[in-house]
Amino acid sequence: MPTRILVVDDEPDLELMVSQKFRKQVREKELEFAFAGTGVAALNKLHEDAAIDVVLTDINMPEMDGLTLLSRIAEQFPLIRSVIVSAYGDMKNIRTALNRGAFDFITKPIEFEDLEITIKKTIQDALVRKQAARDRDRLVALQRELDVARRIQQSILPRSFPASPHFELHAHMLTAKEVGGDLYDFFPLGESKLGFVIGDASGKGIPAAIFMAVSRTLLRATAMTGMVPHECLRHVNGMLHANGDAETFVTIFYGILDTATGEITYCNGAHNPPYVLRTDGRVESTGAPDGLMLGLFAQA
């Protein structure tokens, strides 16, 4: 796709000269030129033609001078690169042009070899800036998607905790990224039992969050059938392994609290071992051996 260049100059001969000097690049579809005789006309063309990458403009023109045009371009079209082409090549004008956003300054009479080199450099800079803007927009869009994914993940996890005279239950999750593979859950199992889960899916980010959601759904559905913890985890492992890949797994601790007796039955699928806080303040490890993580092996 040719690079489009807008030439802004009130000298009618310049359009013919540019068209002749760059006819090879135009014929080979490397460049396309548009022309405007005033700064006002140039702004109108820029609003009409979003494909313009580079502007070459004189300083001394009717209606709007080139330096004012530079300021307007910088404000309204920050990705477009501008080059001043003018006979007024004193240091004051050069510094003013650069301060207002000009990429370069060429003096008249024009040396077209110098102009060609300048155009190439300006095009390269303009394309880099546009690519950077596209990359930024993609990152912004990705961040929005991650924010949505984070809200969805947070909505999956329980956020209200039951009040009971038999137990206290609280949970909080802080992920390393917007979304991740950490999970917790709890659910009633009949009138006097409560199932509770904590786990961590392998990896980070969206893949881990998806695997976490699948694991949580399978475990909750399986637990509702009344299976004891070790049978429940074995069943979930089989489903995860059959439908997963060789590098994805989840560690899970699943317990069932009998609220009538205070007894906990649990199975640990390679998650961090649980601890018991005694009434006298002592903290003890249960000492239970870890099982295997879920999803990695056919038998766990």
Short mmCIF file of N, CA, C and O in Angstrom, two decimals, residues 116-209:
data_model
loop_
_atom_site.label_atom_id
_atom_site.label_comp_id
_atom_site.label_asym_id
_atom_site.label_seq_id
_atom_site.Cartn_x
_atom_site.Cartn_y
_atom_site.Cartn_z
N GLU A 116 14.10 13.66 -1.20
CA GLU A 116 13.78 12.23 -1.26
C GLU A 116 14.30 11.50 -0.02
O GLU A 116 13.59 10.67 0.56
N ILE A 117 15.52 11.84 0.40
CA ILE A 117 16.08 11.22 1.61
C ILE A 117 15.24 11.59 2.83
O ILE A 117 14.92 10.75 3.68
N THR A 118 14.85 12.87 2.90
CA THR A 118 14.05 13.33 4.04
C THR A 118 12.69 12.65 4.07
O THR A 118 12.19 12.26 5.13
N ILE A 119 12.08 12.49 2.90
CA ILE A 119 10.78 11.83 2.83
C ILE A 119 10.89 10.39 3.33
O ILE A 119 10.04 9.91 4.09
N LYS A 120 11.95 9.69 2.92
CA LYS A 120 12.12 8.30 3.37
C LYS A 120 12.24 8.23 4.89
O LYS A 120 11.63 7.37 5.54
N LYS A 121 13.06 9.12 5.46
CA LYS A 121 13.22 9.12 6.92
C LYS A 121 11.91 9.47 7.62
O LYS A 121 11.57 8.88 8.65
N THR A 122 11.19 10.42 7.06
CA THR A 122 9.93 10.84 7.68
C THR A 122 8.89 9.74 7.61
O THR A 122 8.15 9.50 8.58
N ILE A 123 8.82 9.06 6.46
CA ILE A 123 7.87 7.95 6.32
C ILE A 123 8.19 6.86 7.34
O ILE A 123 7.29 6.33 8.00
N GLN A 124 9.47 6.54 7.47
CA GLN A 124 9.85 5.49 8.42
C GLN A 124 9.42 5.86 9.84
O GLN A 124 8.88 5.03 10.58
N ASP A 125 9.65 7.11 10.21
CA ASP A 125 9.26 7.55 11.55
C ASP A 125 7.74 7.52 11.72
O ASP A 125 7.22 7.09 12.76
N ALA A 126 7.02 7.95 10.68
CA ALA A 126 5.56 7.95 10.76
C ALA A 126 5.00 6.54 10.90
O ALA A 126 4.08 6.30 11.68
N LEU A 127 5.58 5.61 10.15
CA LEU A 127 5.10 4.22 10.22
C LEU A 127 5.39 3.61 11.59
O LEU A 127 4.58 2.85 12.12
N VAL A 128 6.56 3.94 12.15
CA VAL A 128 6.89 3.43 13.49
C VAL A 128 5.90 3.97 14.51
O VAL A 128 5.42 3.25 15.39
N ARG A 129 5.57 5.26 14.40
CA ARG A 129 4.63 5.86 15.34
C ARG A 129 3.24 5.24 15.21
O ARG A 129 2.56 4.98 16.21
N LYS A 130 2.81 4.99 13.97
CA LYS A 130 1.50 4.38 13.77
C LYS A 130 1.46 2.95 14.30
O LYS A 130 0.47 2.52 14.89
N GLN A 131 2.56 2.21 14.09
CA GLN A 131 2.60 0.84 14.61
C GLN A 131 2.58 0.85 16.13
O GLN A 131 1.91 0.02 16.76
N ALA A 132 3.31 1.80 16.73
CA ALA A 132 3.30 1.91 18.18
C ALA A 132 1.90 2.23 18.70
O ALA A 132 1.46 1.70 19.73
N ALA A 133 1.18 3.09 17.97
CA ALA A 133 -0.19 3.42 18.37
C ALA A 133 -1.10 2.20 18.26
O ALA A 133 -1.96 1.97 19.13
N ARG A 134 -0.93 1.41 17.18
CA ARG A 134 -1.74 0.20 17.04
C ARG A 134 -1.43 -0.79 18.16
O ARG A 134 -2.34 -1.42 18.71
N ASP A 135 -0.14 -0.94 18.48
CA ASP A 135 0.24 -1.84 19.58
C ASP A 135 -0.36 -1.36 20.90
O ASP A 135 -0.84 -2.16 21.71
N ARG A 136 -0.33 -0.04 21.11
CA ARG A 136 -0.91 0.51 22.33
C ARG A 136 -2.41 0.23 22.39
O ARG A 136 -2.93 -0.17 23.44
N ASP A 137 -3.09 0.41 21.27
CA ASP A 137 -4.54 0.16 21.24
C ASP A 137 -4.85 -1.31 21.52
O ASP A 137 -5.83 -1.62 22.20
N ARG A 138 -4.00 -2.20 20.97
CA ARG A 138 -4.22 -3.62 21.24
C ARG A 138 -4.01 -3.94 22.71
O ARG A 138 -4.75 -4.74 23.30
N LEU A 139 -3.00 -3.31 23.31
CA LEU A 139 -2.75 -3.54 24.74
C LEU A 139 -3.90 -3.01 25.59
O LEU A 139 -4.30 -3.64 26.58
N VAL A 140 -4.43 -1.85 25.20
CA VAL A 140 -5.57 -1.29 25.93
C VAL A 140 -6.78 -2.22 25.82
O VAL A 140 -7.48 -2.48 26.80
N ALA A 141 -7.01 -2.74 24.60
CA ALA A 141 -8.13 -3.67 24.41
C ALA A 141 -7.93 -4.94 25.21
O ALA A 141 -8.87 -5.47 25.82
N LEU A 142 -6.68 -5.44 25.22
CA LEU A 142 -6.38 -6.65 25.99
C LEU A 142 -6.60 -6.40 27.48
O LEU A 142 -7.13 -7.26 28.20
N GLN A 143 -6.19 -5.21 27.95
CA GLN A 143 -6.38 -4.89 29.36
C GLN A 143 -7.86 -4.86 29.71
O GLN A 143 -8.27 -5.33 30.78
N ARG A 144 -8.67 -4.32 28.79
CA ARG A 144 -10.12 -4.31 29.03
C ARG A 144 -10.65 -5.74 29.13
O ARG A 144 -11.49 -6.06 29.99
N GLU A 145 -10.17 -6.62 28.23
CA GLU A 145 -10.61 -8.01 28.26
C GLU A 145 -10.18 -8.69 29.56
O GLU A 145 -10.94 -9.47 30.15
N LEU A 146 -8.96 -8.38 30.01
CA LEU A 146 -8.49 -8.97 31.27
C LEU A 146 -9.31 -8.46 32.45
O LEU A 146 -9.59 -9.21 33.39
N ASP A 147 -9.69 -7.19 32.40
CA ASP A 147 -10.52 -6.64 33.47
C ASP A 147 -11.88 -7.35 33.51
O ASP A 147 -12.40 -7.66 34.59
N VAL A 148 -12.44 -7.61 32.32
CA VAL A 148 -13.71 -8.33 32.26
C VAL A 148 -13.52 -9.75 32.79
O VAL A 148 -14.34 -10.26 33.57
N ALA A 149 -12.41 -10.41 32.37
CA ALA A 149 -12.14 -11.77 32.85
C ALA A 149 -11.97 -11.80 34.36
O ALA A 149 -12.43 -12.73 35.03
N ARG A 150 -11.31 -10.77 34.90
CA ARG A 150 -11.13 -10.72 36.36
C ARG A 150 -12.47 -10.61 37.07
O ARG A 150 -12.72 -11.29 38.07
N ARG A 151 -13.35 -9.75 36.53
CA ARG A 151 -14.67 -9.60 37.16
C ARG A 151 -15.48 -10.89 37.07
O ARG A 151 -16.19 -11.26 38.02
N ILE A 152 -15.36 -11.58 35.92
CA ILE A 152 -16.07 -12.85 35.78
C ILE A 152 -15.54 -13.86 36.78
O ILE A 152 -16.30 -14.58 37.44
N GLN A 153 -14.20 -13.94 36.90
CA GLN A 153 -13.62 -14.89 37.83
C GLN A 153 -14.04 -14.58 39.26
O GLN A 153 -14.38 -15.48 40.03
N GLN A 154 -14.02 -13.31 39.63
CA GLN A 154 -14.43 -12.94 40.98
C GLN A 154 -15.89 -13.28 41.23
O GLN A 154 -16.28 -13.65 42.34
N SER A 155 -16.71 -13.16 40.18
CA SER A 155 -18.14 -13.46 40.35
C SER A 155 -18.39 -14.95 40.52
O SER A 155 -19.41 -15.35 41.09
N ILE A 156 -17.47 -15.78 40.01
CA ILE A 156 -17.62 -17.23 40.16
C ILE A 156 -17.42 -17.65 41.61
O ILE A 156 -18.10 -18.54 42.12
N LEU A 157 -16.47 -17.01 42.28
CA LEU A 157 -16.12 -17.41 43.64
C LEU A 157 -17.12 -16.84 44.65
O LEU A 157 -17.60 -15.72 44.49
N PRO A 158 -17.42 -17.58 45.70
CA PRO A 158 -18.36 -17.08 46.72
C PRO A 158 -17.81 -15.83 47.41
O PRO A 158 -16.62 -15.75 47.71
N ARG A 159 -18.68 -14.87 47.62
CA ARG A 159 -18.26 -13.65 48.30
C ARG A 159 -19.03 -13.37 49.58
O ARG A 159 -18.70 -12.46 50.34
N SER A 160 -20.08 -14.13 49.83
CA SER A 160 -20.81 -14.02 51.10
C SER A 160 -20.62 -15.33 51.85
O SER A 160 -20.61 -16.41 51.25
N PHE A 161 -20.46 -15.22 53.15
CA PHE A 161 -20.11 -16.39 53.96
C PHE A 161 -21.21 -16.67 54.97
O PHE A 161 -21.73 -15.74 55.61
N PRO A 162 -21.56 -17.94 55.13
CA PRO A 162 -22.69 -18.28 55.99
C PRO A 162 -22.38 -18.03 57.47
O PRO A 162 -21.26 -18.22 57.93
N ALA A 163 -23.39 -17.58 58.18
CA ALA A 163 -23.28 -17.44 59.63
C ALA A 163 -23.79 -18.71 60.28
O ALA A 163 -24.87 -19.21 59.94
N SER A 164 -23.01 -19.26 61.20
CA SER A 164 -23.40 -20.52 61.83
C SER A 164 -22.87 -20.54 63.26
O SER A 164 -21.77 -20.04 63.53
N PRO A 165 -23.63 -21.13 64.17
CA PRO A 165 -23.12 -21.27 65.55
C PRO A 165 -22.06 -22.37 65.66
O PRO A 165 -21.38 -22.47 66.68
N HIS A 166 -21.87 -23.15 64.60
CA HIS A 166 -20.95 -24.29 64.66
C HIS A 166 -19.58 -24.00 64.05
O HIS A 166 -18.61 -24.70 64.36
N PHE A 167 -19.48 -23.00 63.19
CA PHE A 167 -18.19 -22.74 62.53
C PHE A 167 -18.14 -21.30 62.03
O PHE A 167 -19.17 -20.62 61.91
N GLU A 168 -16.92 -20.84 61.77
CA GLU A 168 -16.70 -19.56 61.10
C GLU A 168 -15.97 -19.84 59.79
O GLU A 168 -15.03 -20.63 59.75
N LEU A 169 -16.41 -19.18 58.74
CA LEU A 169 -15.84 -19.43 57.42
C LEU A 169 -15.55 -18.10 56.74
O LEU A 169 -16.43 -17.24 56.63
N HIS A 170 -14.30 -17.92 56.32
CA HIS A 170 -13.90 -16.70 55.62
C HIS A 170 -12.89 -17.07 54.54
O HIS A 170 -12.15 -18.06 54.67
N ALA A 171 -12.82 -16.28 53.48
CA ALA A 171 -11.86 -16.52 52.40
C ALA A 171 -11.55 -15.20 51.71
O ALA A 171 -12.40 -14.30 51.65
N HIS A 172 -10.34 -15.10 51.20
CA HIS A 172 -9.93 -13.93 50.42
C HIS A 172 -8.89 -14.38 49.41
O HIS A 172 -8.01 -15.18 49.73
N MET A 173 -9.01 -13.89 48.18
CA MET A 173 -8.06 -14.27 47.13
C MET A 173 -7.47 -13.03 46.50
O MET A 173 -8.19 -12.12 46.10
N LEU A 174 -6.15 -12.99 46.41
CA LEU A 174 -5.44 -11.90 45.76
C LEU A 174 -4.52 -12.52 44.71
O LEU A 174 -3.52 -13.16 45.05
N THR A 175 -4.86 -12.35 43.42
CA THR A 175 -4.10 -12.99 42.35
C THR A 175 -2.86 -12.16 42.01
O THR A 175 -2.83 -10.95 42.19
N ALA A 176 -1.84 -12.85 41.49
CA ALA A 176 -0.61 -12.17 41.08
C ALA A 176 -0.84 -11.35 39.82
O ALA A 176 -0.16 -10.36 39.58
N LYS A 177 -1.81 -11.75 39.00
CA LYS A 177 -2.16 -11.02 37.78
C LYS A 177 -3.65 -10.71 37.83
O LYS A 177 -4.32 -10.93 38.83
N GLU A 178 -4.17 -10.14 36.71
CA GLU A 178 -5.59 -9.81 36.67
C GLU A 178 -6.45 -11.04 36.92
O GLU A 178 -7.48 -10.98 37.58
N VAL A 179 -6.05 -12.16 36.34
CA VAL A 179 -6.74 -13.42 36.56
C VAL A 179 -5.69 -14.50 36.81
O VAL A 179 -4.53 -14.35 36.45
N GLY A 180 -6.11 -15.57 37.44
CA GLY A 180 -5.15 -16.64 37.74
C GLY A 180 -5.87 -17.93 38.04
O GLY A 180 -7.09 -18.05 37.88
N GLY A 181 -5.10 -18.91 38.51
CA GLY A 181 -5.64 -20.25 38.71
C GLY A 181 -6.02 -20.57 40.13
O GLY A 181 -6.37 -21.72 40.43
N ASP A 182 -5.96 -19.60 41.05
CA ASP A 182 -6.34 -19.88 42.43
C ASP A 182 -7.86 -20.03 42.55
O ASP A 182 -8.62 -19.37 41.84
N LEU A 183 -8.29 -20.88 43.47
CA LEU A 183 -9.73 -21.06 43.66
C LEU A 183 -10.04 -21.43 45.10
O LEU A 183 -9.20 -21.99 45.82
N TYR A 184 -11.23 -21.08 45.50
CA TYR A 184 -11.80 -21.59 46.74
C TYR A 184 -13.30 -21.71 46.53
O TYR A 184 -13.87 -21.08 45.64
N ASP A 185 -13.92 -22.54 47.34
CA ASP A 185 -15.36 -22.73 47.21
C ASP A 185 -15.87 -23.40 48.47
O ASP A 185 -15.10 -24.00 49.24
N PHE A 186 -17.15 -23.29 48.72
CA PHE A 186 -17.80 -24.03 49.80
C PHE A 186 -19.27 -24.17 49.44
O PHE A 186 -19.83 -23.36 48.70
N PHE A 187 -19.90 -25.23 49.96
CA PHE A 187 -21.28 -25.52 49.58
C PHE A 187 -21.88 -26.48 50.60
O PHE A 187 -21.18 -27.34 51.16
N PRO A 188 -23.16 -26.34 50.89
CA PRO A 188 -23.81 -27.25 51.84
C PRO A 188 -24.00 -28.63 51.22
O PRO A 188 -24.30 -28.76 50.03
N LEU A 189 -23.82 -29.64 52.04
CA LEU A 189 -24.05 -31.03 51.63
C LEU A 189 -25.06 -31.63 52.61
O LEU A 189 -24.67 -32.23 53.62
N GLY A 190 -26.31 -31.40 52.37
CA GLY A 190 -27.33 -31.84 53.32
C GLY A 190 -27.47 -30.83 54.45
O GLY A 190 -26.98 -29.70 54.39
N GLU A 191 -28.14 -31.25 55.51
CA GLU A 191 -28.46 -30.33 56.60
C GLU A 191 -27.29 -30.09 57.56
O GLU A 191 -27.20 -29.03 58.18
N SER A 192 -26.39 -31.04 57.69
CA SER A 192 -25.36 -30.92 58.74
C SER A 192 -23.94 -31.05 58.20
O SER A 192 -23.01 -31.27 58.98
N LYS A 193 -23.76 -30.91 56.91
CA LYS A 193 -22.41 -31.04 56.36
C LYS A 193 -22.12 -29.87 55.41
O LYS A 193 -23.01 -29.37 54.72
N LEU A 194 -20.85 -29.48 55.42
CA LEU A 194 -20.39 -28.38 54.57
C LEU A 194 -19.14 -28.82 53.82
O LEU A 194 -18.15 -29.24 54.43
N GLY A 195 -19.19 -28.75 52.50
CA GLY A 195 -18.00 -29.02 51.71
C GLY A 195 -17.21 -27.74 51.51
O GLY A 195 -17.78 -26.67 51.32
N PHE A 196 -15.88 -27.84 51.56
CA PHE A 196 -15.05 -26.66 51.34
C PHE A 196 -13.80 -27.06 50.54
O PHE A 196 -13.27 -28.16 50.69
N VAL A 197 -13.36 -26.14 49.70
CA VAL A 197 -12.31 -26.44 48.71
C VAL A 197 -11.34 -25.27 48.64
O VAL A 197 -11.74 -24.10 48.71
N ILE A 198 -10.06 -25.59 48.48
CA ILE A 198 -9.07 -24.59 48.10
C ILE A 198 -8.14 -25.26 47.09
O ILE A 198 -7.84 -26.45 47.20
N GLY A 199 -7.74 -24.51 46.07
CA GLY A 199 -6.91 -25.13 45.04
C GLY A 199 -6.13 -24.11 44.25
O GLY A 199 -6.26 -22.90 44.42
N ASP A 200 -5.30 -24.63 43.35
CA ASP A 200 -4.45 -23.77 42.53
C ASP A 200 -4.17 -24.49 41.22
O ASP A 200 -3.53 -25.55 41.21
N ALA A 201 -4.66 -23.93 40.12
CA ALA A 201 -4.40 -24.50 38.80
C ALA A 201 -3.02 -24.07 38.31
O ALA A 201 -2.55 -22.98 38.63
N SER A 202 -2.38 -24.92 37.54
CA SER A 202 -1.04 -24.62 37.05
C SER A 202 -1.07 -23.44 36.09
O SER A 202 -2.03 -23.21 35.37
N GLY A 203 0.04 -22.69 36.07
CA GLY A 203 0.16 -21.57 35.16
C GLY A 203 -0.42 -20.30 35.73
O GLY A 203 -0.84 -20.23 36.89
N LYS A 204 -0.44 -19.27 34.89
CA LYS A 204 -0.97 -17.97 35.28
C LYS A 204 -1.86 -17.44 34.16
O LYS A 204 -1.88 -17.96 33.06
N GLY A 205 -2.57 -16.39 34.47
CA GLY A 205 -3.35 -15.70 33.45
C GLY A 205 -4.61 -16.44 33.05
O GLY A 205 -5.15 -17.28 33.78
N ILE A 206 -5.10 -16.12 31.85
CA ILE A 206 -6.39 -16.63 31.39
C ILE A 206 -6.43 -18.15 31.27
O ILE A 206 -7.41 -18.77 31.69
N PRO A 207 -5.39 -18.84 30.72
CA PRO A 207 -5.47 -20.31 30.66
C PRO A 207 -5.66 -20.94 32.04
O PRO A 207 -6.46 -21.87 32.20
N ALA A 208 -4.93 -20.44 33.04
CA ALA A 208 -5.07 -20.98 34.39
C ALA A 208 -6.46 -20.68 34.95
O ALA A 208 -7.06 -21.53 35.63
N ALA A 209 -6.98 -19.49 34.66
CA ALA A 209 -8.31 -19.13 35.15
C ALA A 209 -9.39 -20.03 34.55
O ALA A 209 -10.34 -20.44 35.23
#
